PDB file of C-alpha atoms in Angstrom:
ATOM      1  CA  MET A 280      40.649  40.536  73.412  1.00  0.00           C
ATOM      2  CA  ARG A 281      41.915  40.132  69.876  1.00  0.00           C
ATOM      3  CA  PRO A 282      45.599  40.248  68.930  1.00  0.00           C
ATOM      4  CA  ALA A 283      46.922  43.578  67.626  1.00  0.00           C
ATOM      5  CA  SER A 284      47.430  42.030  64.191  1.00  0.00           C
ATOM      6  CA  ALA A 285      43.844  40.691  63.909  1.00  0.00           C
ATOM      7  CA  LEU A 286      41.475  42.269  61.423  1.00  0.00           C
ATOM      8  CA  ASN A 287      37.684  42.189  61.610  1.00  0.00           C
ATOM      9  CA  ALA A 288      36.875  41.177  58.026  1.00  0.00           C
ATOM     10  CA  ASP A 289      33.832  39.934  56.126  1.00  0.00           C
ATOM     11  CA  LEU A 290      34.889  38.722  52.697  1.00  0.00           C
ATOM     12  CA  HIS A 291      31.771  36.723  51.822  1.00  0.00           C
ATOM     13  CA  SER A 292      28.546  38.753  51.559  1.00  0.00           C
ATOM     14  CA  HIS A 293      25.588  38.400  49.218  1.00  0.00           C
ATOM     15  CA  SER A 294      23.184  41.244  48.455  1.00  0.00           C
ATOM     16  CA  THR A 295      19.786  41.391  46.800  1.00  0.00           C
ATOM     17  CA  VAL A 296      21.648  41.494  43.484  1.00  0.00           C
ATOM     18  CA  SER A 297      22.027  37.725  43.878  1.00  0.00           C
ATOM     19  CA  ASP A 298      20.534  35.713  46.754  1.00  0.00           C
ATOM     20  CA  GLY A 299      20.922  38.037  49.762  1.00  0.00           C
ATOM     21  CA  THR A 300      18.276  39.912  51.719  1.00  0.00           C
ATOM     22  CA  LEU A 301      19.945  43.339  52.004  1.00  0.00           C
ATOM     23  CA  SER A 302      20.912  45.814  49.290  1.00  0.00           C
ATOM     24  CA  PRO A 303      24.615  46.437  48.674  1.00  0.00           C
ATOM     25  CA  ARG A 304      24.306  49.772  50.508  1.00  0.00           C
ATOM     26  CA  GLU A 305      22.564  48.167  53.479  1.00  0.00           C
ATOM     27  CA  LEU A 306      25.284  45.501  53.705  1.00  0.00           C
ATOM     28  CA  VAL A 307      28.066  48.090  53.784  1.00  0.00           C
ATOM     29  CA  LEU A 308      26.257  50.148  56.418  1.00  0.00           C
ATOM     30  CA  ARG A 309      25.577  47.093  58.579  1.00  0.00           C
ATOM     31  CA  ALA A 310      29.193  45.975  58.313  1.00  0.00           C
ATOM     32  CA  ALA A 311      30.363  49.441  59.371  1.00  0.00           C
ATOM     33  CA  GLN A 312      27.983  49.390  62.345  1.00  0.00           C
ATOM     34  CA  GLN A 313      29.391  45.987  63.374  1.00  0.00           C
ATOM     35  CA  GLY A 314      32.981  47.252  63.310  1.00  0.00           C
ATOM     36  CA  VAL A 315      34.035  45.400  60.171  1.00  0.00           C
ATOM     37  CA  GLU A 316      37.303  46.850  58.856  1.00  0.00           C
ATOM     38  CA  LEU A 317      37.542  44.998  55.543  1.00  0.00           C
ATOM     39  CA  PHE A 318      34.456  44.077  53.540  1.00  0.00           C
ATOM     40  CA  ALA A 319      33.826  42.471  50.166  1.00  0.00           C
ATOM     41  CA  LEU A 320      30.515  42.103  48.365  1.00  0.00           C
ATOM     42  CA  THR A 321      30.660  38.672  46.708  1.00  0.00           C
ATOM     43  CA  ASP A 322      27.343  38.170  44.944  1.00  0.00           C
ATOM     44  CA  HIS A 323      26.887  34.964  42.954  1.00  0.00           C
ATOM     45  CA  ASP A 324      27.903  35.462  39.306  1.00  0.00           C
ATOM     46  CA  GLU A 325      27.038  39.171  39.507  1.00  0.00           C
ATOM     47  CA  LEU A 326      28.896  42.458  39.512  1.00  0.00           C
ATOM     48  CA  GLY A 327      25.758  44.609  39.505  1.00  0.00           C
ATOM     49  CA  GLY A 328      25.989  45.666  43.159  1.00  0.00           C
ATOM     50  CA  LEU A 329      29.652  46.640  43.188  1.00  0.00           C
ATOM     51  CA  ALA A 330      29.173  50.288  42.160  1.00  0.00           C
ATOM     52  CA  GLU A 331      26.563  50.860  44.888  1.00  0.00           C
ATOM     53  CA  ALA A 332      28.695  49.106  47.509  1.00  0.00           C
ATOM     54  CA  ALA A 333      31.841  50.990  46.454  1.00  0.00           C
ATOM     55  CA  ALA A 334      30.057  54.362  46.590  1.00  0.00           C
ATOM     56  CA  CYS A 335      28.733  53.636  50.073  1.00  0.00           C
ATOM     57  CA  ALA A 336      32.121  52.327  51.226  1.00  0.00           C
ATOM     58  CA  GLU A 337      33.787  55.505  49.965  1.00  0.00           C
ATOM     59  CA  GLN A 338      31.302  57.614  51.946  1.00  0.00           C
ATOM     60  CA  ALA A 339      32.167  55.541  55.030  1.00  0.00           C
ATOM     61  CA  GLY A 340      35.898  56.068  54.430  1.00  0.00           C
ATOM     62  CA  TRP A 341      36.579  52.450  53.479  1.00  0.00           C
ATOM     63  CA  PRO A 342      38.622  51.235  50.532  1.00  0.00           C
ATOM     64  CA  SER A 343      36.616  49.433  47.878  1.00  0.00           C
ATOM     65  CA  CYS A 344      37.187  45.676  47.590  1.00  0.00           C
ATOM     66  CA  PRO A 345      35.441  44.474  44.401  1.00  0.00           C
ATOM     67  CA  ALA A 346      34.842  40.745  44.185  1.00  0.00           C
ATOM     68  CA  SER A 347      32.550  38.101  42.701  1.00  0.00           C
ATOM     69  CA  ARG A 348      31.779  34.524  43.609  1.00  0.00           C
ATOM     70  CA  SER A 349      31.343  32.010  40.811  1.00  0.00           C
ATOM     71  CA  ARG A 350      29.239  28.952  41.430  1.00  0.00           C
TER      72      ARG A 350
END
């Protein structure tokens, strides 16, 4: 059992926009299915998937958390 203050978060995800295997939309949907409460798409040196991820997150009722990972 997790503490009441714990949050199921995934703040390091890569989509097909950089070196991942799932599209931004697929990542958001998978995270939602896994019970993730806070999610950030952090493609390498890319912002190209953020709009797709944010649109899908909005449909799922999640806040958008734009991010990028620099190498």
